[in-house]
Short mmCIF file of C-alpha atoms in Angstrom, two decimals:
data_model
loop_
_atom_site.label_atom_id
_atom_site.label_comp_id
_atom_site.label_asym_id
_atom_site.label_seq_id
_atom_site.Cartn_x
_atom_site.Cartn_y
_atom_site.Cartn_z
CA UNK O 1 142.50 97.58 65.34
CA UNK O 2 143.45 98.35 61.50
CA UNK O 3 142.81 102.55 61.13
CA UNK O 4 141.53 103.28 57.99
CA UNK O 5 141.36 106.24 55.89
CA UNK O 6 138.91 106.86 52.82
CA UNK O 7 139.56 108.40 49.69
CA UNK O 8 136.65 109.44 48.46
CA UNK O 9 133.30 110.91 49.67
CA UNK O 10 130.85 109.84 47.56
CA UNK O 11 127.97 107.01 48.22
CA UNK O 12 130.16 103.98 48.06
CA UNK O 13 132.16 104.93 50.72
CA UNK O 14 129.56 105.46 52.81
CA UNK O 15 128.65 101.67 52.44
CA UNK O 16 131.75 101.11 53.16
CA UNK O 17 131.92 102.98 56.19
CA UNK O 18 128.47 101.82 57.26
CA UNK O 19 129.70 98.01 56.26
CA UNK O 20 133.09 98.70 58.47
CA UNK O 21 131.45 100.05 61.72
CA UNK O 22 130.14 96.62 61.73
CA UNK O 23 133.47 94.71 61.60
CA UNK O 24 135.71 93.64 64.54
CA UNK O 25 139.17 95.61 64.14
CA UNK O 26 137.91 98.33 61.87
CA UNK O 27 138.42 102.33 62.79
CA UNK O 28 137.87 104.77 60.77
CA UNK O 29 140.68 107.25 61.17
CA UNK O 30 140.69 109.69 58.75
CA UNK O 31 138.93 111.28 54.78
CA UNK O 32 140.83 112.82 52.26
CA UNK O 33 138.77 114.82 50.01
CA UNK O 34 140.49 117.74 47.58
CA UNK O 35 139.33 120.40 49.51
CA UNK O 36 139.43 120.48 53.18
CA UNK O 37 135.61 121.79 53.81
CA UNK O 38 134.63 118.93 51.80
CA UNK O 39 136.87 116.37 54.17
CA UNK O 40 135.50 117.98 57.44
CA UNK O 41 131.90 118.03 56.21
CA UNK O 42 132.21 114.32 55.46
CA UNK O 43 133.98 112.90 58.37
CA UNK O 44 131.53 115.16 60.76
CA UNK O 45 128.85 112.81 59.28
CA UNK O 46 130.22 109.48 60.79
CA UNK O 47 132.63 111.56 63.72
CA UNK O 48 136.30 110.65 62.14
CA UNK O 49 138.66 112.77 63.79
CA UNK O 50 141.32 113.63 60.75
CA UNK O 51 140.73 115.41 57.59
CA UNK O 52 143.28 115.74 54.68
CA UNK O 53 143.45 117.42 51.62
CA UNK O 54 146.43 116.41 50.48
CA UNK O 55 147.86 113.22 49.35
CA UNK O 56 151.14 113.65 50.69
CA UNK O 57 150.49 114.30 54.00
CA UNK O 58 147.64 111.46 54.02
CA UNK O 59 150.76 108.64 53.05
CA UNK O 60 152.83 110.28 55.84
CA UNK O 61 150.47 109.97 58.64
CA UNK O 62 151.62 107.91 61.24
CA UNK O 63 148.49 106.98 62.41
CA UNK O 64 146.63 105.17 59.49
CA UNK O 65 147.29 101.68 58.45
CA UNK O 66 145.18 101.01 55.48
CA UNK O 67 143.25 103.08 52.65
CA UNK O 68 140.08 102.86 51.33
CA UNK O 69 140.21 104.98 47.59
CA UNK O 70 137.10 104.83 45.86
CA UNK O 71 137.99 107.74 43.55
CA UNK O 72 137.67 107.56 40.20
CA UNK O 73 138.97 104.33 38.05
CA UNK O 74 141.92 106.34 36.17
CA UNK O 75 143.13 107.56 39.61
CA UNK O 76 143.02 104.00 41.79
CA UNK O 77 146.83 103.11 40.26
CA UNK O 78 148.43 106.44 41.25
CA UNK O 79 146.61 106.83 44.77
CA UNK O 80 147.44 103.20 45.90
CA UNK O 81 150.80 102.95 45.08
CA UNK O 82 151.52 105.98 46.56
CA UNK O 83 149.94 105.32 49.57
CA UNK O 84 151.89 101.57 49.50
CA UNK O 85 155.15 103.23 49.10
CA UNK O 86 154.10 104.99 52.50
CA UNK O 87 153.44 101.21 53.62
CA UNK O 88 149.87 101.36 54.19
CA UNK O 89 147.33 98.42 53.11
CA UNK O 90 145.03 99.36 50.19
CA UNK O 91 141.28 98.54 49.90
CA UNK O 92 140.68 99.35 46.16
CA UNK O 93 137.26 100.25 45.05
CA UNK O 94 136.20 98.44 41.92
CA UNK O 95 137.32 98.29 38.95
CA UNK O 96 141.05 98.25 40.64
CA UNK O 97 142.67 99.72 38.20
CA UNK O 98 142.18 101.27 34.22
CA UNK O 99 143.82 98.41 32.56
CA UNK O 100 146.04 94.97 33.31
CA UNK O 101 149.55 97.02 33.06
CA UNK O 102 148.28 99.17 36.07
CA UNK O 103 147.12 96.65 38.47
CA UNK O 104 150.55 94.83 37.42
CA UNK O 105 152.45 97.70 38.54
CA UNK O 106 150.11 97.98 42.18
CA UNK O 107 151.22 94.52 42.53
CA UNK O 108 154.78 95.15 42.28
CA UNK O 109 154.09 97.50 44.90
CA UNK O 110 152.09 95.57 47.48
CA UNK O 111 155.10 92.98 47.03
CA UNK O 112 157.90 95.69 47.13
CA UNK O 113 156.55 96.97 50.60
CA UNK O 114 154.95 93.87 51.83
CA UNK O 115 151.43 94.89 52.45
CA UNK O 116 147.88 93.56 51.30
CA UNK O 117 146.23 95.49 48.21
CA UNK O 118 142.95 93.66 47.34
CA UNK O 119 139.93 94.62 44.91
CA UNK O 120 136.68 95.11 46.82
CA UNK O 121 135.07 93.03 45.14
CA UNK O 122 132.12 92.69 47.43
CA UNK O 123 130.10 89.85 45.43
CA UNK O 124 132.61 87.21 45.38
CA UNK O 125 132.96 87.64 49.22
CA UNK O 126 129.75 87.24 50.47
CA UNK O 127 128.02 84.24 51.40
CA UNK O 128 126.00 83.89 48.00
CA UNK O 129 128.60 83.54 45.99
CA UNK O 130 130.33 80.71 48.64
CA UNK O 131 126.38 79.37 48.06
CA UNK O 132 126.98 79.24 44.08
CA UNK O 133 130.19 77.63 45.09
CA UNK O 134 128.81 75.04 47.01
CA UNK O 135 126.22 74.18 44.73
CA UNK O 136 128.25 73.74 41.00
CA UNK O 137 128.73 70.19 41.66
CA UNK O 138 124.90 68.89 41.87
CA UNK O 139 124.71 70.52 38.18
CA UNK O 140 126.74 68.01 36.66
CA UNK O 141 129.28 68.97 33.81
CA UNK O 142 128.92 72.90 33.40
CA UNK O 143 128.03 73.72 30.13
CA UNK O 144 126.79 77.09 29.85
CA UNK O 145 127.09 80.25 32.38
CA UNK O 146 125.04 83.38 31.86
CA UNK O 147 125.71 86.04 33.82
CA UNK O 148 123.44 89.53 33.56
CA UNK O 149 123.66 93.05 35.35
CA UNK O 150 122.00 95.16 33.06
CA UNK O 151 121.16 98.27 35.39
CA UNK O 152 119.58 101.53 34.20
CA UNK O 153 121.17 104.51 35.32
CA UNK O 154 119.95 107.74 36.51
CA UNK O 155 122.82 109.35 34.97
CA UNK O 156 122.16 108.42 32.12
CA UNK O 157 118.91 110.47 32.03
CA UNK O 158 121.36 113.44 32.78
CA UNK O 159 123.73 112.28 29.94
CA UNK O 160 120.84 112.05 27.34
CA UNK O 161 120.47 116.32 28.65
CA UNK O 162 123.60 116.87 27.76
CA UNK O 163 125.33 116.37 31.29
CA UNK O 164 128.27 113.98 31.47
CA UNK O 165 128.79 112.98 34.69
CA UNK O 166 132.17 110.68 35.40
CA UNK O 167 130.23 107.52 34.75
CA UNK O 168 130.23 108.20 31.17
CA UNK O 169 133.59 109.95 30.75
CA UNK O 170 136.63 108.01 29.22
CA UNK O 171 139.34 110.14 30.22
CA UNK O 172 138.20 108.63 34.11
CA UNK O 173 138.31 104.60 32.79
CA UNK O 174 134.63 104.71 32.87
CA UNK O 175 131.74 103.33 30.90
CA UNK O 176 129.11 100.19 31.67
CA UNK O 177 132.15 97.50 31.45
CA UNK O 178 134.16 99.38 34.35
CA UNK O 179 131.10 100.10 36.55
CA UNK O 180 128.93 97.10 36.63
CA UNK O 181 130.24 94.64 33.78
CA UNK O 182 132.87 94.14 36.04
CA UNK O 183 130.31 92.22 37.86
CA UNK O 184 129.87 89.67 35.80
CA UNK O 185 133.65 88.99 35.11
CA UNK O 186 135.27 88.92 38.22
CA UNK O 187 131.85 86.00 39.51
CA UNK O 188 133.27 84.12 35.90
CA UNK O 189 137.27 84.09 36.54
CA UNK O 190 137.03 82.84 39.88
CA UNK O 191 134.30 79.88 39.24
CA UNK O 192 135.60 78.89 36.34
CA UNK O 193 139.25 80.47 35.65
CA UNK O 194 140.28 82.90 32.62
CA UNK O 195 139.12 81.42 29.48
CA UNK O 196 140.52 80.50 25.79
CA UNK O 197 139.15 83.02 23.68
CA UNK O 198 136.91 86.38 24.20
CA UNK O 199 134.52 87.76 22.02
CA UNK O 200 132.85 91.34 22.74
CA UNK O 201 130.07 93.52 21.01
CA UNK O 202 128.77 96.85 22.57
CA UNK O 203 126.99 99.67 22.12
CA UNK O 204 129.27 102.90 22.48
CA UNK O 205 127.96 106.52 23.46
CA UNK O 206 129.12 109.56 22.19
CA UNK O 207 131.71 110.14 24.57
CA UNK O 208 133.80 106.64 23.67
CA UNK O 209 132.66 104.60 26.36
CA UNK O 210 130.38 101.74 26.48
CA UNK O 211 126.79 101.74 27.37
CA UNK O 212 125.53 98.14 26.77
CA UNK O 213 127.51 95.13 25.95
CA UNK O 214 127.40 91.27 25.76
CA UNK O 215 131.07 89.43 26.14
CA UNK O 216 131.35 85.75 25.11
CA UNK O 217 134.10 83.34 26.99
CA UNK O 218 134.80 80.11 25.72
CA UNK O 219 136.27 77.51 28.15
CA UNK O 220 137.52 74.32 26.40
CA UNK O 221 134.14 72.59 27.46
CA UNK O 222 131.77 74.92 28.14
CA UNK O 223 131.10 78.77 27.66
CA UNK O 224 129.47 81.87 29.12
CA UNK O 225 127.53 84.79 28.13
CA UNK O 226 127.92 88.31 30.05
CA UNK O 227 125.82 90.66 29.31
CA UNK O 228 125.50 93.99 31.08
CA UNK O 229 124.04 97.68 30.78
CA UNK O 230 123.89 101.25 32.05
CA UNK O 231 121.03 102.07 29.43
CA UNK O 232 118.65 99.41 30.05
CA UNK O 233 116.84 97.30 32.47
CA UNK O 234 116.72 94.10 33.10
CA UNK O 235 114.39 91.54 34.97
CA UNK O 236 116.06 88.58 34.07
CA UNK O 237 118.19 86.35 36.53
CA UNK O 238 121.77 84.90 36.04
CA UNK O 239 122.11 81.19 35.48
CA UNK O 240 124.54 78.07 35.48
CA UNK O 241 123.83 74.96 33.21
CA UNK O 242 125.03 71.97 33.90
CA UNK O 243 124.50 68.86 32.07
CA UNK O 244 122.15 67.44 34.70
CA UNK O 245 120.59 70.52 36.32
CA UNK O 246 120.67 74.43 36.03
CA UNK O 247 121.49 76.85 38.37
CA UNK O 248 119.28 80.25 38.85
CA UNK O 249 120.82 82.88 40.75
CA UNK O 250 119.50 86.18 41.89
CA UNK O 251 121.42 88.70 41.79
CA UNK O 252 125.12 87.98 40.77
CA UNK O 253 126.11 91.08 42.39
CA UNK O 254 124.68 90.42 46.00
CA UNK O 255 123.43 86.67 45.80
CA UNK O 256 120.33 86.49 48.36
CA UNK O 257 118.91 83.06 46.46
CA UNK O 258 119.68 80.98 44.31
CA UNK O 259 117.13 77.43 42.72
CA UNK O 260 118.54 74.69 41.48
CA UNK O 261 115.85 73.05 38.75
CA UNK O 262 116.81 69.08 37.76
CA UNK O 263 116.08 68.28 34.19
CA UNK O 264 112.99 66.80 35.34
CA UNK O 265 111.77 70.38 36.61
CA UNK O 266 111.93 69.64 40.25
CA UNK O 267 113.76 72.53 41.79
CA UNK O 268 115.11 73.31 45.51
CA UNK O 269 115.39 76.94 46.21
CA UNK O 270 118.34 78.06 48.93
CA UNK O 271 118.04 81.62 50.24
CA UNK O 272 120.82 83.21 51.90
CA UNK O 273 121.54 84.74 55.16
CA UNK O 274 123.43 87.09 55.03
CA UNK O 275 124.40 91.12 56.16
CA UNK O 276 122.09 93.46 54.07
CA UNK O 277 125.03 95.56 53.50
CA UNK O 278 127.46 92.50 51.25
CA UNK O 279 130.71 94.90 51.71
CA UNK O 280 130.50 93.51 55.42
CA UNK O 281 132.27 90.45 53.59
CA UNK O 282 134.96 92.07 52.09
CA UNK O 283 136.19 94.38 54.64
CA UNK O 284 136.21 91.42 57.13
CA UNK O 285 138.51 89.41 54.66
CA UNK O 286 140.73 92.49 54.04
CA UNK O 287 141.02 93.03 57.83
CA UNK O 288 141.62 89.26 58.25
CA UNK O 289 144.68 89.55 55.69
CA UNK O 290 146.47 92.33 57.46
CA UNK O 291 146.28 90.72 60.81
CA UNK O 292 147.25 86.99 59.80
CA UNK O 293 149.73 89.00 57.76
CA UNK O 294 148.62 86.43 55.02
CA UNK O 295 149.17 87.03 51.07
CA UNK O 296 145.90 88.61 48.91
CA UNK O 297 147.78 86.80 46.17
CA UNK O 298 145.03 84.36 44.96
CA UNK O 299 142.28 86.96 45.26
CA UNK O 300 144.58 89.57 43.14
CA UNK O 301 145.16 86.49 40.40
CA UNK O 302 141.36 86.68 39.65
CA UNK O 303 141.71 91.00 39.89
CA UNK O 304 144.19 90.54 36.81
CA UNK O 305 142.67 87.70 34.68
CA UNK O 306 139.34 90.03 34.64
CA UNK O 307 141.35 93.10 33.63
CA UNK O 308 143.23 91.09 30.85
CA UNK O 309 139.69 89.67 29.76
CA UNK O 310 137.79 93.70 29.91
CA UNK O 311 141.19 94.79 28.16
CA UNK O 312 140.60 92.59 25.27
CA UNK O 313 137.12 93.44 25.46
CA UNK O 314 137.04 96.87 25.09
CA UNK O 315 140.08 96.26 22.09
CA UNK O 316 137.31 94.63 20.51
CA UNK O 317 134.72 97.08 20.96
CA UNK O 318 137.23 100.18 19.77
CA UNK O 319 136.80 101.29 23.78
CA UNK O 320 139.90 103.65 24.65
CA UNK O 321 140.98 105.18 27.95
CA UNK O 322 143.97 107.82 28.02
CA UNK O 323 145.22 105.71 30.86
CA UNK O 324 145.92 102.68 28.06
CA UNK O 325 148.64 105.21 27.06
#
């Protein structure tokens, strides 16, 4: 049984928890929250037993193995280091970490005190994206990838009132790239590796960050369009285009079909089974890791070739976080 702990009360962790209760070997042990009525209001919801307000004393305990933090992006470095010092595994909400030269320094970490740290990267764990996977080679020579999340936010309807909420704040490593562009990269990296050149245009708000953007990545033989939004909508699927069919995929972030259409314009559609809840996936592999005390190292490789892509991309687009510092 791996005893977890969750940084973070907010709606993602609740998915998590919801996703966990469902795994084999997964407790739920403790919350940290900054105040203490916050921590026992939250863990009386799903009937965790500890409550922490401070950080210190959450690395300490002897009774937690791993941590969940899904606090803000500009805190994930500082948080999961400290708590792998203590020599507890680290779930990291994404993105992992502000920039490359953070997640570089969690690594060091993991490796110093020899224990997992992996991304929770929920699409590229779930059996959609093993679908996409299985499917490249009846495409023929990949050409052309276009992958879309382009998700209107509520907050942004507070932001456009004059309320910034942390999804559009900077000084947190936030903005449309960090929250759901992300997305996009991470799927790209690990089907097709980190490419030769990146190219980025976005639309920036007032407060710095990004609200709409479209990345091109070249590959030496073929190249891929991500496009992805905070302040728009979009109905549109993602698709792969090979030289003797194309791939349609719906949705990148939690894959429940995907068609594959022959230049002729026959098509086979393949729908997926699969847990509602995709975060199922990744808890089960991050579990998996601690008990075969097996390496997170090839799943952390794609975690830094997407950060050193969205660093270069938000270079490009004048995007800059206090944490680049």
């Amino acid at each position: 049984m791996v005893r977890f702990a969750v940084i973070g009360t907010n709606f993602i962790t609740d998915s998590l928890l919801e996703a966990g209760a469902e795994c084999e070997g997964f407790k739920a042990q403790a919350v940290y929250s900054r105040t203490m009525e916050r921590a026992k209001e939250y863990a009386g919801k799903y009937g965790i037993k500890d409550c922490y307000d401070s950080l210190e004393d959450l690395a300490k305990a002897p009774d937690i193995d791993a941590v969940y933090v899904a606090s803000p992006n500009a805190l994930h470095a500082s948080q999961s280091i400290q708590m792998m010092e203590a020599g507890k595994h680290v779930l990291c909400e994404k993105t992992i970490a502000s920039n490359s030269r953070e997640l570089k320094e969690m690594l060091e970490a993991a490796e110093r005190n020899h224990v997992v740290l992996l991304e929770a990267m929920r699409p590229v764990f779930d059996p959609g994206f093993a679908a996409i996977q299985e499917n490249l080679p009846r495409l023929g020579k990949i050409r052309r990838a276009t992958f879309q999340y382009c998700q209107y936010s509520r907050r942004y309807d507070h932001f456009k009132e004059g309320i910034i909420e942390n999804a559009f704040k900077p000084e947190l490593s936030n903005g449309a790239l960090m929250d759901i562009g992300v997305y996009c990269v991470h799927p790209l990296v690990k089907l097709f590796g980190k490419p030769k050149e990146v190219y980025a245009h976005g639309l920036k708000l007032s407060t710095g960050v990004d609200g709409s953007a479209v990345i091109v990545a070249m590959y030496e033989e073929m190249q891929a369009e991500l496009l992805y939004a905070k302040i728009t909508q979009s109905a549109l699927p993602s698709q792969i285009q090979g030289e003797e069919a194309s791939m349609i995929i719906r949705e990148i972030p939690d894959t429940t079909s995907i068609e594959i259409v022959k230049r002729d314009g026959t098509s086979k559609r393949i729908d997926i089974r699969k847990k509602e809840n995709n975060m199922y996936y990744e808890v089960e592999e991050f579990i998996r890791l601690i008990e075969e005390k097996k390496s997170a190292r090839e799943h952390n490789q794609y975690s830094v070739w997407s950060l050193e892509i969205m660093d270069e991309a938000r270079r490009q687009m004048g995007i800059h976080f206090p944490a680049d510092e």
